[in-house]
mmCIF file of C-alpha atoms and ligand atoms in Angstrom:
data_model
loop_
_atom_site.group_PDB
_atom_site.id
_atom_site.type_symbol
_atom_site.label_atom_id
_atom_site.label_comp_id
_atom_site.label_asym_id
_atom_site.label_seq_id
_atom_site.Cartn_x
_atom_site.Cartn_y
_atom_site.Cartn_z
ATOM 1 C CA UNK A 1 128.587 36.599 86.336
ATOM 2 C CA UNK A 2 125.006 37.893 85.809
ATOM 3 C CA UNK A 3 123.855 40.135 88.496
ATOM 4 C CA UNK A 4 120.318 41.461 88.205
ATOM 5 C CA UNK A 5 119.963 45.376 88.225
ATOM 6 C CA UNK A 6 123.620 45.210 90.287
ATOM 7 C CA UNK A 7 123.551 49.305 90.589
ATOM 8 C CA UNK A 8 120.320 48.926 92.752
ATOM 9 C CA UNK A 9 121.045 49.528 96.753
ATOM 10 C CA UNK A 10 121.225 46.083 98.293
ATOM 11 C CA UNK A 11 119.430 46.358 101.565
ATOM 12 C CA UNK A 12 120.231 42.562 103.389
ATOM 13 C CA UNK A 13 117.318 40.856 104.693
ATOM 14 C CA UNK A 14 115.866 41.145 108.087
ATOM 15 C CA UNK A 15 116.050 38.099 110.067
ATOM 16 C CA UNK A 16 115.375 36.444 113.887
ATOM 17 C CA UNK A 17 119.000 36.152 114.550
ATOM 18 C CA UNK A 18 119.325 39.899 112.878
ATOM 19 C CA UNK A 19 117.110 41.245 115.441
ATOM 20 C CA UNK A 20 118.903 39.806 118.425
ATOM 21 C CA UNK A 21 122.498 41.549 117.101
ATOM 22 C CA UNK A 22 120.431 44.715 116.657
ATOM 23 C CA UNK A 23 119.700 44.129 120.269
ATOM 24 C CA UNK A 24 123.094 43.230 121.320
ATOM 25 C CA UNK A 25 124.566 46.407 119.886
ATOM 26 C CA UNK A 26 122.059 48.718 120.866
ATOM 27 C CA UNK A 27 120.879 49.849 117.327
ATOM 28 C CA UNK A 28 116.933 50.351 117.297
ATOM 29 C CA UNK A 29 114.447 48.060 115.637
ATOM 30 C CA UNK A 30 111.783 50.153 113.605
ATOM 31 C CA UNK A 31 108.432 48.149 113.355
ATOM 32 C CA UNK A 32 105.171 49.517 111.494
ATOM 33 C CA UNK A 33 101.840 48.472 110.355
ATOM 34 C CA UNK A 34 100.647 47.729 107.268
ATOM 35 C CA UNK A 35 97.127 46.280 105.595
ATOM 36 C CA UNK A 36 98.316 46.035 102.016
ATOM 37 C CA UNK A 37 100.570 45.481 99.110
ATOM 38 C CA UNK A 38 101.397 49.617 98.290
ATOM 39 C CA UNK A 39 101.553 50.328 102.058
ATOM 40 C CA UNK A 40 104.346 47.548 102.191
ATOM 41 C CA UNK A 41 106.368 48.683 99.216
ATOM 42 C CA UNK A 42 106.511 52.535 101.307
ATOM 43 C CA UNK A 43 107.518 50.346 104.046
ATOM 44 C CA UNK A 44 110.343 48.666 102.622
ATOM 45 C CA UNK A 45 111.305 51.754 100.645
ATOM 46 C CA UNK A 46 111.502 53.554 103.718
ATOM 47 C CA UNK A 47 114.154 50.791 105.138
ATOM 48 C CA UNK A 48 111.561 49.902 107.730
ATOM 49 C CA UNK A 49 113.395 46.708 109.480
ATOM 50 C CA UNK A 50 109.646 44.730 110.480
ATOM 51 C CA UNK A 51 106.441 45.112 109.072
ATOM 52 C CA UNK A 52 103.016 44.109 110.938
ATOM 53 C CA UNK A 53 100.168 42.580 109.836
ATOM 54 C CA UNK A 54 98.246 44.079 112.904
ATOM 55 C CA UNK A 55 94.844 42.721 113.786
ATOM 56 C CA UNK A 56 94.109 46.283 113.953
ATOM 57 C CA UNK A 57 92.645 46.597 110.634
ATOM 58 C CA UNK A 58 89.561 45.353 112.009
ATOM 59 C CA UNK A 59 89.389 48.965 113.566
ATOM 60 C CA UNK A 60 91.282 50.886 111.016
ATOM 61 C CA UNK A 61 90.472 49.274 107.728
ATOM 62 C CA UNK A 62 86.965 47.720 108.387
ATOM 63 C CA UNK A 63 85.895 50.227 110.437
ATOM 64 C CA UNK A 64 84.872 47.826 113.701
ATOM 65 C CA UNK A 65 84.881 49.360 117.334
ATOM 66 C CA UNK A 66 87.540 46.398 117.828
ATOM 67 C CA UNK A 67 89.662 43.839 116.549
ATOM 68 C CA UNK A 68 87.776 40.741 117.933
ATOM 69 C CA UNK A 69 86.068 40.479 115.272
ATOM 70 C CA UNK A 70 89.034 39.844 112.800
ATOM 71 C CA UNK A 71 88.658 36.669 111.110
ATOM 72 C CA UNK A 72 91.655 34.192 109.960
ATOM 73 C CA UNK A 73 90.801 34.169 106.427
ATOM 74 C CA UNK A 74 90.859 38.267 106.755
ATOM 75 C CA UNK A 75 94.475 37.842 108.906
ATOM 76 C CA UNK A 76 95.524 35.231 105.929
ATOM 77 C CA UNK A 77 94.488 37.572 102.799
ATOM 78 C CA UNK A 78 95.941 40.566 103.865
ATOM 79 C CA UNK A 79 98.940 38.744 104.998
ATOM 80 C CA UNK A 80 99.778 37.676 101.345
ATOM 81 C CA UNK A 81 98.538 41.164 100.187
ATOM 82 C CA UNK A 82 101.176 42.599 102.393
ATOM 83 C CA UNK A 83 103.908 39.580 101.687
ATOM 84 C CA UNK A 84 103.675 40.886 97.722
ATOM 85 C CA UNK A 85 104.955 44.725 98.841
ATOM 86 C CA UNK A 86 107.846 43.440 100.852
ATOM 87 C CA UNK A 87 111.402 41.199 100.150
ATOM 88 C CA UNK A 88 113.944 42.813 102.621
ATOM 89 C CA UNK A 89 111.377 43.515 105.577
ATOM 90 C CA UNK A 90 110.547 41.162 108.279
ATOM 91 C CA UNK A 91 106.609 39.728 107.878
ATOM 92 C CA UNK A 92 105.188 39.147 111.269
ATOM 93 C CA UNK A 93 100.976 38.515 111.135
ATOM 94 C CA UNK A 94 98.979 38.749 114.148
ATOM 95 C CA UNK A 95 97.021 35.967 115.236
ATOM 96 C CA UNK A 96 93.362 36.626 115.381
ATOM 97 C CA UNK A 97 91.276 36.325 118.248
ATOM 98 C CA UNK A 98 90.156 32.775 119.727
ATOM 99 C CA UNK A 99 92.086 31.411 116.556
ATOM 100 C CA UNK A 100 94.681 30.541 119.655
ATOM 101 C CA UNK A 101 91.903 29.357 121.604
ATOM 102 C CA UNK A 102 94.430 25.889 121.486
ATOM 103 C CA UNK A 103 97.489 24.681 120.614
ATOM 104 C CA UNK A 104 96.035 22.789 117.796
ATOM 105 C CA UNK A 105 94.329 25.485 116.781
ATOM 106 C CA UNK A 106 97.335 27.785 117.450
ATOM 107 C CA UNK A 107 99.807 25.208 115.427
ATOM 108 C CA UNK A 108 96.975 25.651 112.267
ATOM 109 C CA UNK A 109 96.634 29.498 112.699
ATOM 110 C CA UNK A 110 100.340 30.105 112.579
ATOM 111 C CA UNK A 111 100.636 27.343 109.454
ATOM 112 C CA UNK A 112 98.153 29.145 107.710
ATOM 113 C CA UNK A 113 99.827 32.615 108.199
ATOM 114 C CA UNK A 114 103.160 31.439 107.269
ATOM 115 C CA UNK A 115 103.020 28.964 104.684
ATOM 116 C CA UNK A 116 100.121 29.971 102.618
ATOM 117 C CA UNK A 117 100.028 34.093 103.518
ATOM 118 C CA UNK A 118 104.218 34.475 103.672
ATOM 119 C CA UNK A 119 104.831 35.604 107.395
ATOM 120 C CA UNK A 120 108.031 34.885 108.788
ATOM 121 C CA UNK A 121 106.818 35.119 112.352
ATOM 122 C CA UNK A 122 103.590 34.902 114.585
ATOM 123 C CA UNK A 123 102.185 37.806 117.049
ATOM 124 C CA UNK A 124 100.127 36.259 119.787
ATOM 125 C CA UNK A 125 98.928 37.739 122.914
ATOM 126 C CA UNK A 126 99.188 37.045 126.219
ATOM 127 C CA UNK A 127 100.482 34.534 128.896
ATOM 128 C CA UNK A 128 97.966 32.339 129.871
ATOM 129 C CA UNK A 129 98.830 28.765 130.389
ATOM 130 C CA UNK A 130 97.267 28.093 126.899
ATOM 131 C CA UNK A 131 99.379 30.657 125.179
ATOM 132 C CA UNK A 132 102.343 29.657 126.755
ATOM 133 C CA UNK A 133 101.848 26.322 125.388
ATOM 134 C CA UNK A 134 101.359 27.712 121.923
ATOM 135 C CA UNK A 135 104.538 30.280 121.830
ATOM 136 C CA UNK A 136 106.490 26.448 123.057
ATOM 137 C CA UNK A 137 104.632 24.338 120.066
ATOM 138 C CA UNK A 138 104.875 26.841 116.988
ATOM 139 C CA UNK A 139 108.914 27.675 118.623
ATOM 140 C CA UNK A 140 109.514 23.890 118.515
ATOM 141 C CA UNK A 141 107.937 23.672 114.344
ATOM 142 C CA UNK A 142 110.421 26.847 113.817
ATOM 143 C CA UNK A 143 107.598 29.409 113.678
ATOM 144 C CA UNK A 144 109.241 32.221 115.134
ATOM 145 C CA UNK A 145 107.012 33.867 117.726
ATOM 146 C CA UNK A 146 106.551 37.370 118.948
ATOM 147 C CA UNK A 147 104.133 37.549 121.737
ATOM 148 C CA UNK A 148 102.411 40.936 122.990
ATOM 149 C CA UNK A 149 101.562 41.878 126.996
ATOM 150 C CA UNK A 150 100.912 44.585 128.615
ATOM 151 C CA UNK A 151 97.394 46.629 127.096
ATOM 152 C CA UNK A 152 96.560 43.596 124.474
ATOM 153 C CA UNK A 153 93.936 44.811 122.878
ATOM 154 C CA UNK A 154 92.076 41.175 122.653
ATOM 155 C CA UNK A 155 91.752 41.499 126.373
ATOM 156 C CA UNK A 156 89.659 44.837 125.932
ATOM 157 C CA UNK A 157 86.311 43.256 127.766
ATOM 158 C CA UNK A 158 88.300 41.882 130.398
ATOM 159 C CA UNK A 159 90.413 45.081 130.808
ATOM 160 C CA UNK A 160 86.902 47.216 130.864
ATOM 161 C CA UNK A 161 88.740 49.620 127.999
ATOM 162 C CA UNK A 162 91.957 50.407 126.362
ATOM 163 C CA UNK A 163 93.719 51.011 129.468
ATOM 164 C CA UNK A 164 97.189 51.004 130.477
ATOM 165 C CA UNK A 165 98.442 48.074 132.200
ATOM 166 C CA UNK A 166 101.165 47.624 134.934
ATOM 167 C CA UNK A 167 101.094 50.681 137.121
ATOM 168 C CA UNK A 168 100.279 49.505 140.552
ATOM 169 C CA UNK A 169 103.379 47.421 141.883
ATOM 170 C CA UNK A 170 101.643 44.209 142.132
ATOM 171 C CA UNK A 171 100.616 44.400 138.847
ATOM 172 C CA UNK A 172 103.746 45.616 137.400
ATOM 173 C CA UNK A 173 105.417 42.811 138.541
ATOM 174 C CA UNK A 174 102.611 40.545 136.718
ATOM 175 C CA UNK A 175 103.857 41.354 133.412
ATOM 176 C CA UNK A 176 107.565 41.145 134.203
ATOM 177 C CA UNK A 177 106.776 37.833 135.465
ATOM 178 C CA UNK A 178 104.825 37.079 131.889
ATOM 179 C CA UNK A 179 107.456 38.870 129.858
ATOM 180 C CA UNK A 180 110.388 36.194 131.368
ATOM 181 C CA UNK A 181 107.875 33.506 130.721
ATOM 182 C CA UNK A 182 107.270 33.951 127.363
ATOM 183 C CA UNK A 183 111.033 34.197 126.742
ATOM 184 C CA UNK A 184 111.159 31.203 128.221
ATOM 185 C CA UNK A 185 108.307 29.481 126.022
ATOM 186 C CA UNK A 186 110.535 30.205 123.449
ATOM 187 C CA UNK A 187 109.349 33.550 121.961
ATOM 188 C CA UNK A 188 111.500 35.533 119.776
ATOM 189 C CA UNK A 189 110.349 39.080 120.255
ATOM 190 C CA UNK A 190 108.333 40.903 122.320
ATOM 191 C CA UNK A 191 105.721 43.579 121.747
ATOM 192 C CA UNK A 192 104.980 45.660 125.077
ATOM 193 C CA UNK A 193 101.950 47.837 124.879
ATOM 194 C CA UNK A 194 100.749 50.515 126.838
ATOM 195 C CA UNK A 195 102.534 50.483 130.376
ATOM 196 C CA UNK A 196 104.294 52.656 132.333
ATOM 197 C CA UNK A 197 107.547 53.794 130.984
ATOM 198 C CA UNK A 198 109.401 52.894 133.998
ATOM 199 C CA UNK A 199 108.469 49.409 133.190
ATOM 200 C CA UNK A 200 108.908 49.224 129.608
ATOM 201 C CA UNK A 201 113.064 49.632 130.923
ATOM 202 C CA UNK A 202 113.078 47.462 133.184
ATOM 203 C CA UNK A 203 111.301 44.691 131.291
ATOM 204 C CA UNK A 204 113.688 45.725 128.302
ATOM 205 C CA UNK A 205 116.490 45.538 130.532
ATOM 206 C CA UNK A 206 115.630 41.968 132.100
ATOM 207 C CA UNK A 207 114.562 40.243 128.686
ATOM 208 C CA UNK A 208 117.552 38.787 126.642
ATOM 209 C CA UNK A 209 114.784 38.864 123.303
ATOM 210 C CA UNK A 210 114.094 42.402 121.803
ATOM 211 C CA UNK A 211 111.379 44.537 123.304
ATOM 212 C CA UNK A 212 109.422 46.670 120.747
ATOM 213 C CA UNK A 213 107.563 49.341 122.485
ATOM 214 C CA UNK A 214 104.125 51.137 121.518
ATOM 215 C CA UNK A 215 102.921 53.404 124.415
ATOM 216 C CA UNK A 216 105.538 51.914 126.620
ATOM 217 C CA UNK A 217 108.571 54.550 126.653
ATOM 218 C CA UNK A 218 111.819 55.147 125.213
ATOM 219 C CA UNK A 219 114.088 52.775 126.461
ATOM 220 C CA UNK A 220 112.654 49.656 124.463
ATOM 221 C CA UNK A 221 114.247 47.956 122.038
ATOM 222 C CA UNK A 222 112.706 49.442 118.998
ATOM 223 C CA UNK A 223 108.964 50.958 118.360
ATOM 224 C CA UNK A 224 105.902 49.645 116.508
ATOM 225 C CA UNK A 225 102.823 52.213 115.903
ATOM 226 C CA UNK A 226 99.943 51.729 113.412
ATOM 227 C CA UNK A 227 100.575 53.113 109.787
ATOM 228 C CA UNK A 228 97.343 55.439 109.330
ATOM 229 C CA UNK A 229 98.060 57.119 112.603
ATOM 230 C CA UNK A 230 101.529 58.367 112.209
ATOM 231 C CA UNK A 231 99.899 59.569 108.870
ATOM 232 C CA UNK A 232 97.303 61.112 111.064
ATOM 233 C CA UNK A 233 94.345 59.577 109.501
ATOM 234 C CA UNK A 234 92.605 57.888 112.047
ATOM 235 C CA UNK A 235 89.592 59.265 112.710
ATOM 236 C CA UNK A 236 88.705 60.340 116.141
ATOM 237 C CA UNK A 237 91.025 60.313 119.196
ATOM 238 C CA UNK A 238 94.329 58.761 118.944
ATOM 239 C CA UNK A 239 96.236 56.911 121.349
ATOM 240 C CA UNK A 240 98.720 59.185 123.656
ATOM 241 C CA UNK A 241 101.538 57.346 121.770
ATOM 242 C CA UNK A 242 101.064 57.625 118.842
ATOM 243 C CA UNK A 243 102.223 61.041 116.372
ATOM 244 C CA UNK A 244 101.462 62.546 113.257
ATOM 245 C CA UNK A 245 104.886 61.857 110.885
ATOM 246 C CA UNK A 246 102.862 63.517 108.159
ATOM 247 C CA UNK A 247 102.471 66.723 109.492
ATOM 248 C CA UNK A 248 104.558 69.242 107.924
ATOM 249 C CA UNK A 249 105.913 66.989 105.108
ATOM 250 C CA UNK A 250 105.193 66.326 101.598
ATOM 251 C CA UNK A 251 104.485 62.437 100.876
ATOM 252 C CA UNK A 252 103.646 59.223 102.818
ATOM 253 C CA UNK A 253 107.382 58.223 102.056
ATOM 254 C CA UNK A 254 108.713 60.909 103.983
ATOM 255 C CA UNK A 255 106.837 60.562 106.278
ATOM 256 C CA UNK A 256 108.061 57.035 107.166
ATOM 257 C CA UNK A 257 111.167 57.522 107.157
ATOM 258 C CA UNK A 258 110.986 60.199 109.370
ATOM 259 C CA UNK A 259 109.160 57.676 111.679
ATOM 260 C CA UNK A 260 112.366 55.562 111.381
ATOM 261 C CA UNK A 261 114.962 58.300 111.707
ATOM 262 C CA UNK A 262 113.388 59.250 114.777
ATOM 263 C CA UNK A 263 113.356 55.609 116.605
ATOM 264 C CA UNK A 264 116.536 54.787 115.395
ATOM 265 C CA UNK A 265 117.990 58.159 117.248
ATOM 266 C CA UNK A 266 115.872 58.096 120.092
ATOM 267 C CA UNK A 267 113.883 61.034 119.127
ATOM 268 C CA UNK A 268 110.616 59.502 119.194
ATOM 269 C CA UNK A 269 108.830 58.488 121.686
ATOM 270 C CA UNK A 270 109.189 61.656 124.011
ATOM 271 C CA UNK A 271 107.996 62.012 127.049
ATOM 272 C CA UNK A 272 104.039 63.405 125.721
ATOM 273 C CA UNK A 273 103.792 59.687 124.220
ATOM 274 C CA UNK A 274 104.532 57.594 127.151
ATOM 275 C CA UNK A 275 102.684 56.928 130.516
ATOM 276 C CA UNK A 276 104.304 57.712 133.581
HETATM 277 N N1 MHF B 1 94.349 53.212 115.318
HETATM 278 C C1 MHF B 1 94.728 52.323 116.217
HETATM 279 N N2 MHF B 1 95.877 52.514 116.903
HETATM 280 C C2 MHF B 1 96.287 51.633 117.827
HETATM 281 O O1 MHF B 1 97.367 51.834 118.420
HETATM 282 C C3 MHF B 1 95.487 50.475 118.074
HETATM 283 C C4 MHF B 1 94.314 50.308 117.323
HETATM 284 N N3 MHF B 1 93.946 51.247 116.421
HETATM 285 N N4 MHF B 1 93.511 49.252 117.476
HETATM 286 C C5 MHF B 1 93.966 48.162 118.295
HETATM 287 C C6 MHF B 1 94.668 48.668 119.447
HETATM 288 C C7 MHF B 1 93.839 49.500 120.399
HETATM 289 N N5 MHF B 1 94.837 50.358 120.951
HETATM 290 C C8 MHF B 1 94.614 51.414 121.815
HETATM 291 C C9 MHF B 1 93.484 52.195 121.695
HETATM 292 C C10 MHF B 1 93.281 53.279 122.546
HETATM 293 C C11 MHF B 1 94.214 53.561 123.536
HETATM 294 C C12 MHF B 1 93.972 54.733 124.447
HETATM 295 O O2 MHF B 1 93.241 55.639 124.126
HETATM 296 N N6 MHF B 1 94.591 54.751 125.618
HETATM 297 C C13 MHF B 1 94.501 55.839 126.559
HETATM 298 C C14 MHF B 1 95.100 55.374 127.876
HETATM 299 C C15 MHF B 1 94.152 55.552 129.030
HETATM 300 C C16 MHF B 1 94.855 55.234 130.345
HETATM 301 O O3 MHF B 1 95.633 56.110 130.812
HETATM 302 O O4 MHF B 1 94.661 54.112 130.887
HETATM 303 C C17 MHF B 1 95.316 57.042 126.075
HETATM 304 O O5 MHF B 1 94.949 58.171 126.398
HETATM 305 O O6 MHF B 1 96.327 56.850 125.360
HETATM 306 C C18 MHF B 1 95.343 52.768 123.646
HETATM 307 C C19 MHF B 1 95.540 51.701 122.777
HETATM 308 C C20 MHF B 1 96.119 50.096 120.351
HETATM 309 N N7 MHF B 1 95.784 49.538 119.062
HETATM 310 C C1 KIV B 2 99.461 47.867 117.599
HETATM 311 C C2 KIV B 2 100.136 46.606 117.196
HETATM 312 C C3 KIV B 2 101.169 46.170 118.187
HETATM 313 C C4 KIV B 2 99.136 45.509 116.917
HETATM 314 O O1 KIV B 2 99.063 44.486 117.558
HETATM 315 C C5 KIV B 2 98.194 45.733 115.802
HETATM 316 O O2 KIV B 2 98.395 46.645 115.005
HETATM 317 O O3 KIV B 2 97.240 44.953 115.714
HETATM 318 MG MG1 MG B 3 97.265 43.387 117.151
#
């Protein structure tokens, strides 16, 4: 039998399913962004298990003072950009701002993503009745869904800033009562952003789907941070949760896989990048 380049390391595909048994048997899931096609091959190189198409770039690669003004046609091109660097890791694109503003538009969106960018699976924010109904449509076409609560960064005018969410009681209880409702719309994952550690376990510990943390303590799941920040390139102040992997090492390879050494043994976060 013909196998191509058989002495090569075989590293199996990430999947749904494989995320739930990584779940199951407590082994961490090691999420990153990335923007483009040679960011994605360090990515996969590294043995990161999901990559992120983050809406993010809007601040990090064009340079905006937010991501609302991230377009779908930007989300879409950078998604196939990204989908050329990658075969073993997981694609998952974020959906754009207002390009949810509907189901319909939702169902379009995530169509658009996966079948003509190459995502395997949809990041949406939020729990509104709206997005509820989306996460329950795109599950239902088998458009795997992670959805994203706690600081969504979409929400920024309505939040008044990048601010951590959950720490009074009342509204603590908020997101654990959006985190079971999303499971229950059907999501597949579930990005928790910027809370209080203390609530970042218990939401892990209540949610039968995978909960990947970013500012939102140790006990998740797995971790997710943005790419040019745990190279330290991000101008100006970074978030509290996010570290420099780059510092003190010798290549942007390194220092990714030093990012994924470190969430798979529980090194990072510490306590400096989590909210109390
Ligand atoms: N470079 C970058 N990194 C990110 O993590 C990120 C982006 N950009 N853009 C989209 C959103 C915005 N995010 C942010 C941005 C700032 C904070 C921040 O400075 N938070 C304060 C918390 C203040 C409080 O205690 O309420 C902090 O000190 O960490 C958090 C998340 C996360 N996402
Ligand atoms: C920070 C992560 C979770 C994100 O949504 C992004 O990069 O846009
Ligand atoms: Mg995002």
């Amino acid at each position: 039998m013909y196998v191509e380049n058989a002495s090569a390391p075989v590293r199996r595909p990430v999947t749904v399913p494989g995320l739930h048994v990584m779940k199951a048997e407590g082994r961490k899931i090691v999420m990153l962004t990335a923007y483009d096609a040679s960011f994605a091959a360090q990515i996969e190189h590294a043995g990161v298990d999901v990559a992120l198409v983050g809406d993010s770039l809007g601040m990090v690669v064009q340079g905006q003072r937010s991501t609302l003004p991230v377009t779908l046609d930007q989300m879409v091109y950078h998604t196939t950009l990204v989908a050329r660097g990658l075969t073993a890791t997981l694609l998952v694109a974020d959906m754009p701002f207002m390009a949810d503003r509907d189901v319909a538009h939702a169902l379009e969106a995530g169509a658009r993503l996966i079948g003509e960018a190459g995502a395997a699976m949809i990041k949406i924010e939020g729990a509104a009745p709206h997005i509820l109904a989306s996460i329950h449509a795109l599950t239902e076409r088998a458009i795997p869904v992670c959805a994203h609560l706690g600081l969504t960064p979409q929400s920024v005018h309505k939040f008044g800033g990048y601010k951590v969410q959950g720490r009074a009681q009342e509204a603590a209880e908020r997101v654990l009562g959006e985190a079971h409702a999303v499971q229950q719309a059907g999501a597949s994952i579930l990005v928790l952003e910027g809370v209080p550690m203390a609530l970042g376990e218990r939401i892990t510990k209540a949610l039968e789907i995978p909960v990947i943390g970013i500012g939102a303590g140790p006990q998740c799941d797995g971790q997710v941070l943005v790419v040019y920040d745990m190279l330290g390139i991000t101008p100006g102040k970074r978030p509290k949760f996010s570290k420099d992997f780059l510092a003190g090492r010798g290549s942007i390879g390194e220092a990714i896989a030093a990012y994924a050494d470190d969430v798979r043994s529980g090194a990072f976060p510490a306590a400096e990048h989590s909210y109390n």
